[in-house]
Each structure stands twice: as structure tokens, then as C-alpha cells.
């Protein structure tokens, strides 16, 4: 048991895609997530150009997460999942979230709470 066993148990196959926890030391996966982030930043820059005309792609990268994905992945409580094509192994998408614990030690994802004011994970 340990991080590798946990990571392996989180890997899922779904309609030709593998969903995996992104390892900050997996250079190919990190590069793939970075490529997806770049495309997302370009799309945001185009979509919101009329509202934020001076915002450049690098600024959108920061607004959409962190400037340095590898350091972000090493941050406490950060989980990034990426999808790989089952046929090519290429990273085709990702989702990230921050898992927090409140002062009582309860996780803050609100999964077992019906309170509407329970904080949710920060997702991007």
C-alpha cells in the first residue's frame, strides 16, 4: 500500500479514455496538462477579449490556475486528474481541485452534509 497503490486504484477506463491522478514527476502527463491549459487560456483570451482586451495568454494561465503546473501539483491538498486517450496515451483534458479540511478535521467537500453553506472544493 502507499501512494502508488492509491494512484493505481484511482485510474479508470471510460469509453476509450484513462482517467488518472496527475503525478508531478510524470513529465509527459504534466506536459499534456500544460498543453490543455494553453489551449484553454487561448480560448478564454478569445472569448473575453471584449471585456479584458489587455489580458494576455500568460495572464490567463495564471487566472485559470497557476503559472507553474509542476509546483501547483506539489501543493498540499491539490488533486489534478487528467484524461488520456486509450489509443494514443495523449492527454486530452484535465480537472483540478483543492481538498481542504476545516478546524474540526472534517473534509470540506460537503458530500455528507445537506447544508447549503458548506464550502465546496475549489475546482478549475
mmCIF file with all atom_site columns, C-alpha atoms in Angstrom:
data_model
loop_
_atom_site.group_PDB
_atom_site.id
_atom_site.type_symbol
_atom_site.label_atom_id
_atom_site.label_alt_id
_atom_site.label_comp_id
_atom_site.label_asym_id
_atom_site.label_entity_id
_atom_site.label_seq_id
_atom_site.pdbx_PDB_ins_code
_atom_site.Cartn_x
_atom_site.Cartn_y
_atom_site.Cartn_z
_atom_site.occupancy
_atom_site.B_iso_or_equiv
_atom_site.pdbx_formal_charge
_atom_site.auth_seq_id
_atom_site.auth_comp_id
_atom_site.auth_asym_id
_atom_site.auth_atom_id
_atom_site.pdbx_PDB_model_num
ATOM 1   C CA . UNK A 1 1   ? 0.000   0.000  0.000   1.00 0.00 ? 1   UNK A CA 1
ATOM 2   C CA . UNK A 1 2   ? 1.015   3.640  -0.363  1.00 0.00 ? 2   UNK A CA 1
ATOM 3   C CA . UNK A 1 3   ? 0.758   6.489  -2.857  1.00 0.00 ? 3   UNK A CA 1
ATOM 4   C CA . UNK A 1 4   ? 1.375   4.252  -5.892  1.00 0.00 ? 4   UNK A CA 1
ATOM 5   C CA . UNK A 1 5   ? -1.320  1.776  -4.847  1.00 0.00 ? 5   UNK A CA 1
ATOM 6   C CA . UNK A 1 6   ? -3.718  4.630  -4.177  1.00 0.00 ? 6   UNK A CA 1
ATOM 7   C CA . UNK A 1 7   ? -2.880  6.232  -7.524  1.00 0.00 ? 7   UNK A CA 1
ATOM 8   C CA . UNK A 1 8   ? -3.378  2.907  -9.318  1.00 0.00 ? 8   UNK A CA 1
ATOM 9   C CA . UNK A 1 9   ? -6.778  2.421  -7.707  1.00 0.00 ? 9   UNK A CA 1
ATOM 10  C CA . UNK A 1 10  ? -7.867  5.848  -8.955  1.00 0.00 ? 10  UNK A CA 1
ATOM 11  C CA . UNK A 1 11  ? -7.030  5.065  -12.582 1.00 0.00 ? 11  UNK A CA 1
ATOM 12  C CA . UNK A 1 12  ? -10.250 4.471  -14.516 1.00 0.00 ? 12  UNK A CA 1
ATOM 13  C CA . UNK A 1 13  ? -11.045 3.431  -18.081 1.00 0.00 ? 13  UNK A CA 1
ATOM 14  C CA . UNK A 1 14  ? -14.028 5.216  -19.625 1.00 0.00 ? 14  UNK A CA 1
ATOM 15  C CA . UNK A 1 15  ? -15.045 4.930  -23.281 1.00 0.00 ? 15  UNK A CA 1
ATOM 16  C CA . UNK A 1 16  ? -11.518 4.783  -24.668 1.00 0.00 ? 16  UNK A CA 1
ATOM 17  C CA . UNK A 1 17  ? -10.016 7.144  -22.097 1.00 0.00 ? 17  UNK A CA 1
ATOM 18  C CA . UNK A 1 18  ? -7.985  6.553  -18.952 1.00 0.00 ? 18  UNK A CA 1
ATOM 19  C CA . UNK A 1 19  ? -8.580  8.942  -16.057 1.00 0.00 ? 19  UNK A CA 1
ATOM 20  C CA . UNK A 1 20  ? -5.558  9.213  -13.782 1.00 0.00 ? 20  UNK A CA 1
ATOM 21  C CA . UNK A 1 21  ? -4.246  11.281 -10.911 1.00 0.00 ? 21  UNK A CA 1
ATOM 22  C CA . UNK A 1 22  ? -1.548  13.526 -12.390 1.00 0.00 ? 22  UNK A CA 1
ATOM 23  C CA . UNK A 1 23  ? 1.860   12.838 -10.876 1.00 0.00 ? 23  UNK A CA 1
ATOM 24  C CA . UNK A 1 24  ? 4.101   15.951 -10.757 1.00 0.00 ? 24  UNK A CA 1
ATOM 25  C CA . UNK A 1 25  ? 7.041   13.697 -11.706 1.00 0.00 ? 25  UNK A CA 1
ATOM 26  C CA . UNK A 1 26  ? 5.327   12.276 -14.817 1.00 0.00 ? 26  UNK A CA 1
ATOM 27  C CA . UNK A 1 27  ? 6.803   14.680 -17.370 1.00 0.00 ? 27  UNK A CA 1
ATOM 28  C CA . UNK A 1 28  ? 4.622   13.501 -20.267 1.00 0.00 ? 28  UNK A CA 1
ATOM 29  C CA . UNK A 1 29  ? 1.410   13.903 -18.245 1.00 0.00 ? 29  UNK A CA 1
ATOM 30  C CA . UNK A 1 30  ? 2.443   17.351 -16.940 1.00 0.00 ? 30  UNK A CA 1
ATOM 31  C CA . UNK A 1 31  ? 3.337   18.487 -20.493 1.00 0.00 ? 31  UNK A CA 1
ATOM 32  C CA . UNK A 1 32  ? -0.035  17.217 -21.714 1.00 0.00 ? 32  UNK A CA 1
ATOM 33  C CA . UNK A 1 33  ? -1.910  19.087 -18.977 1.00 0.00 ? 33  UNK A CA 1
ATOM 34  C CA . UNK A 1 34  ? 0.138   22.214 -19.789 1.00 0.00 ? 34  UNK A CA 1
ATOM 35  C CA . UNK A 1 35  ? -0.824  21.880 -23.460 1.00 0.00 ? 35  UNK A CA 1
ATOM 36  C CA . UNK A 1 36  ? -4.508  21.659 -22.478 1.00 0.00 ? 36  UNK A CA 1
ATOM 37  C CA . UNK A 1 37  ? -4.109  24.671 -20.164 1.00 0.00 ? 37  UNK A CA 1
ATOM 38  C CA . UNK A 1 38  ? -2.551  26.653 -23.017 1.00 0.00 ? 38  UNK A CA 1
ATOM 39  C CA . UNK A 1 39  ? -5.485  25.851 -25.292 1.00 0.00 ? 39  UNK A CA 1
ATOM 40  C CA . UNK A 1 40  ? -7.922  26.792 -22.510 1.00 0.00 ? 40  UNK A CA 1
ATOM 41  C CA . UNK A 1 41  ? -6.089  30.079 -21.906 1.00 0.00 ? 41  UNK A CA 1
ATOM 42  C CA . UNK A 1 42  ? -6.223  30.914 -25.639 1.00 0.00 ? 42  UNK A CA 1
ATOM 43  C CA . UNK A 1 43  ? -9.944  30.130 -25.741 1.00 0.00 ? 43  UNK A CA 1
ATOM 44  C CA . UNK A 1 44  ? -10.579 32.381 -22.715 1.00 0.00 ? 44  UNK A CA 1
ATOM 45  C CA . UNK A 1 45  ? -8.482  35.154 -24.229 1.00 0.00 ? 45  UNK A CA 1
ATOM 46  C CA . UNK A 1 46  ? -10.556 34.998 -27.441 1.00 0.00 ? 46  UNK A CA 1
ATOM 47  C CA . UNK A 1 47  ? -13.891 34.654 -25.650 1.00 0.00 ? 47  UNK A CA 1
ATOM 48  C CA . UNK A 1 48  ? -13.331 37.533 -23.201 1.00 0.00 ? 48  UNK A CA 1
ATOM 49  C CA . UNK A 1 49  ? -11.237 39.832 -25.422 1.00 0.00 ? 49  UNK A CA 1
ATOM 50  C CA . UNK A 1 50  ? -14.002 42.473 -25.473 1.00 0.00 ? 50  UNK A CA 1
ATOM 51  C CA . UNK A 1 51  ? -14.184 42.522 -21.645 1.00 0.00 ? 51  UNK A CA 1
ATOM 52  C CA . UNK A 1 52  ? -10.450 42.149 -20.883 1.00 0.00 ? 52  UNK A CA 1
ATOM 53  C CA . UNK A 1 53  ? -8.716  43.454 -24.023 1.00 0.00 ? 53  UNK A CA 1
ATOM 54  C CA . UNK A 1 54  ? -5.261  43.738 -22.442 1.00 0.00 ? 54  UNK A CA 1
ATOM 55  C CA . UNK A 1 55  ? -5.109  40.300 -20.802 1.00 0.00 ? 55  UNK A CA 1
ATOM 56  C CA . UNK A 1 56  ? -2.506  38.083 -22.490 1.00 0.00 ? 56  UNK A CA 1
ATOM 57  C CA . UNK A 1 57  ? -2.319  34.270 -22.640 1.00 0.00 ? 57  UNK A CA 1
ATOM 58  C CA . UNK A 1 58  ? 0.209   34.018 -19.773 1.00 0.00 ? 58  UNK A CA 1
ATOM 59  C CA . UNK A 1 59  ? -2.098  36.098 -17.557 1.00 0.00 ? 59  UNK A CA 1
ATOM 60  C CA . UNK A 1 60  ? -4.994  33.789 -18.441 1.00 0.00 ? 60  UNK A CA 1
ATOM 61  C CA . UNK A 1 61  ? -2.853  30.786 -17.477 1.00 0.00 ? 61  UNK A CA 1
ATOM 62  C CA . UNK A 1 62  ? -2.366  32.317 -14.034 1.00 0.00 ? 62  UNK A CA 1
ATOM 63  C CA . UNK A 1 63  ? -6.066  33.251 -13.752 1.00 0.00 ? 63  UNK A CA 1
ATOM 64  C CA . UNK A 1 64  ? -7.063  29.681 -14.657 1.00 0.00 ? 64  UNK A CA 1
ATOM 65  C CA . UNK A 1 65  ? -4.825  28.064 -12.090 1.00 0.00 ? 65  UNK A CA 1
ATOM 66  C CA . UNK A 1 66  ? -1.129  28.519 -11.537 1.00 0.00 ? 66  UNK A CA 1
ATOM 67  C CA . UNK A 1 67  ? 1.766   29.711 -13.659 1.00 0.00 ? 67  UNK A CA 1
ATOM 68  C CA . UNK A 1 68  ? 3.806   26.567 -12.915 1.00 0.00 ? 68  UNK A CA 1
ATOM 69  C CA . UNK A 1 69  ? 1.783   23.344 -13.125 1.00 0.00 ? 69  UNK A CA 1
ATOM 70  C CA . UNK A 1 70  ? 4.529   21.150 -11.648 1.00 0.00 ? 70  UNK A CA 1
ATOM 71  C CA . UNK A 1 71  ? 4.760   23.298 -8.496  1.00 0.00 ? 71  UNK A CA 1
ATOM 72  C CA . UNK A 1 72  ? 0.954   23.511 -8.340  1.00 0.00 ? 72  UNK A CA 1
ATOM 73  C CA . UNK A 1 73  ? 0.743   19.691 -8.389  1.00 0.00 ? 73  UNK A CA 1
ATOM 74  C CA . UNK A 1 74  ? 3.098   19.507 -5.413  1.00 0.00 ? 74  UNK A CA 1
ATOM 75  C CA . UNK A 1 75  ? 0.941   21.881 -3.324  1.00 0.00 ? 75  UNK A CA 1
ATOM 76  C CA . UNK A 1 76  ? -0.802  20.389 -0.296  1.00 0.00 ? 76  UNK A CA 1
ATOM 77  C CA . UNK A 1 77  ? -4.403  19.414 -0.972  1.00 0.00 ? 77  UNK A CA 1
ATOM 78  C CA . UNK A 1 78  ? -4.181  19.813 -4.755  1.00 0.00 ? 78  UNK A CA 1
ATOM 79  C CA . UNK A 1 79  ? -5.512  16.994 -6.903  1.00 0.00 ? 79  UNK A CA 1
ATOM 80  C CA . UNK A 1 80  ? -5.344  17.076 -10.696 1.00 0.00 ? 80  UNK A CA 1
ATOM 81  C CA . UNK A 1 81  ? -6.954  14.334 -12.750 1.00 0.00 ? 81  UNK A CA 1
ATOM 82  C CA . UNK A 1 82  ? -6.166  14.037 -16.435 1.00 0.00 ? 82  UNK A CA 1
ATOM 83  C CA . UNK A 1 83  ? -7.753  12.032 -19.234 1.00 0.00 ? 83  UNK A CA 1
ATOM 84  C CA . UNK A 1 84  ? -5.539  10.130 -21.658 1.00 0.00 ? 84  UNK A CA 1
ATOM 85  C CA . UNK A 1 85  ? -6.666  8.690  -24.967 1.00 0.00 ? 85  UNK A CA 1
ATOM 86  C CA . UNK A 1 86  ? -6.678  4.916  -24.641 1.00 0.00 ? 86  UNK A CA 1
ATOM 87  C CA . UNK A 1 87  ? -5.411  4.621  -28.219 1.00 0.00 ? 87  UNK A CA 1
ATOM 88  C CA . UNK A 1 88  ? -2.543  7.142  -28.120 1.00 0.00 ? 88  UNK A CA 1
ATOM 89  C CA . UNK A 1 89  ? -1.859  7.914  -24.456 1.00 0.00 ? 89  UNK A CA 1
ATOM 90  C CA . UNK A 1 90  ? -2.176  11.630 -25.285 1.00 0.00 ? 90  UNK A CA 1
ATOM 91  C CA . UNK A 1 91  ? -3.551  13.870 -22.523 1.00 0.00 ? 91  UNK A CA 1
ATOM 92  C CA . UNK A 1 92  ? -6.839  15.253 -23.845 1.00 0.00 ? 92  UNK A CA 1
ATOM 93  C CA . UNK A 1 93  ? -8.228  17.035 -20.789 1.00 0.00 ? 93  UNK A CA 1
ATOM 94  C CA . UNK A 1 94  ? -7.893  17.651 -17.076 1.00 0.00 ? 94  UNK A CA 1
ATOM 95  C CA . UNK A 1 95  ? -9.694  18.858 -13.971 1.00 0.00 ? 95  UNK A CA 1
ATOM 96  C CA . UNK A 1 96  ? -8.123  20.189 -10.792 1.00 0.00 ? 96  UNK A CA 1
ATOM 97  C CA . UNK A 1 97  ? -9.400  20.763 -7.298  1.00 0.00 ? 97  UNK A CA 1
ATOM 98  C CA . UNK A 1 98  ? -8.198  21.676 -3.854  1.00 0.00 ? 98  UNK A CA 1
ATOM 99  C CA . UNK A 1 99  ? -9.229  19.489 -0.943  1.00 0.00 ? 99  UNK A CA 1
ATOM 100 C CA . UNK A 1 100 ? -9.453  21.363 2.342   1.00 0.00 ? 100 UNK A CA 1
ATOM 101 C CA . UNK A 1 101 ? -10.018 20.388 5.954   1.00 0.00 ? 101 UNK A CA 1
ATOM 102 C CA . UNK A 1 102 ? -11.736 22.734 8.388   1.00 0.00 ? 102 UNK A CA 1
ATOM 103 C CA . UNK A 1 103 ? -10.678 23.296 12.018  1.00 0.00 ? 103 UNK A CA 1
ATOM 104 C CA . UNK A 1 104 ? -12.655 20.261 13.246  1.00 0.00 ? 104 UNK A CA 1
ATOM 105 C CA . UNK A 1 105 ? -10.806 17.937 10.885  1.00 0.00 ? 105 UNK A CA 1
ATOM 106 C CA . UNK A 1 106 ? -13.834 17.358 8.656   1.00 0.00 ? 106 UNK A CA 1
ATOM 107 C CA . UNK A 1 107 ? -13.247 17.467 4.949   1.00 0.00 ? 107 UNK A CA 1
ATOM 108 C CA . UNK A 1 108 ? -14.948 20.414 3.316   1.00 0.00 ? 108 UNK A CA 1
ATOM 109 C CA . UNK A 1 109 ? -16.319 18.726 0.231   1.00 0.00 ? 109 UNK A CA 1
ATOM 110 C CA . UNK A 1 110 ? -19.804 18.690 1.742   1.00 0.00 ? 110 UNK A CA 1
ATOM 111 C CA . UNK A 1 111 ? -20.525 15.194 0.437   1.00 0.00 ? 111 UNK A CA 1
ATOM 112 C CA . UNK A 1 112 ? -22.217 14.123 3.665   1.00 0.00 ? 112 UNK A CA 1
ATOM 113 C CA . UNK A 1 113 ? -23.699 17.485 4.560   1.00 0.00 ? 113 UNK A CA 1
ATOM 114 C CA . UNK A 1 114 ? -27.021 18.884 3.473   1.00 0.00 ? 114 UNK A CA 1
ATOM 115 C CA . UNK A 1 115 ? -26.096 22.429 4.469   1.00 0.00 ? 115 UNK A CA 1
ATOM 116 C CA . UNK A 1 116 ? -26.104 24.803 1.507   1.00 0.00 ? 116 UNK A CA 1
ATOM 117 C CA . UNK A 1 117 ? -23.407 26.983 3.102   1.00 0.00 ? 117 UNK A CA 1
ATOM 118 C CA . UNK A 1 118 ? -20.859 24.139 3.293   1.00 0.00 ? 118 UNK A CA 1
ATOM 119 C CA . UNK A 1 119 ? -17.784 25.188 1.313   1.00 0.00 ? 119 UNK A CA 1
ATOM 120 C CA . UNK A 1 120 ? -17.053 23.122 -1.777  1.00 0.00 ? 120 UNK A CA 1
ATOM 121 C CA . UNK A 1 121 ? -13.660 22.181 -3.254  1.00 0.00 ? 121 UNK A CA 1
ATOM 122 C CA . UNK A 1 122 ? -12.129 24.870 -5.433  1.00 0.00 ? 122 UNK A CA 1
ATOM 123 C CA . UNK A 1 123 ? -12.355 23.437 -8.948  1.00 0.00 ? 123 UNK A CA 1
ATOM 124 C CA . UNK A 1 124 ? -10.916 24.769 -12.151 1.00 0.00 ? 124 UNK A CA 1
#
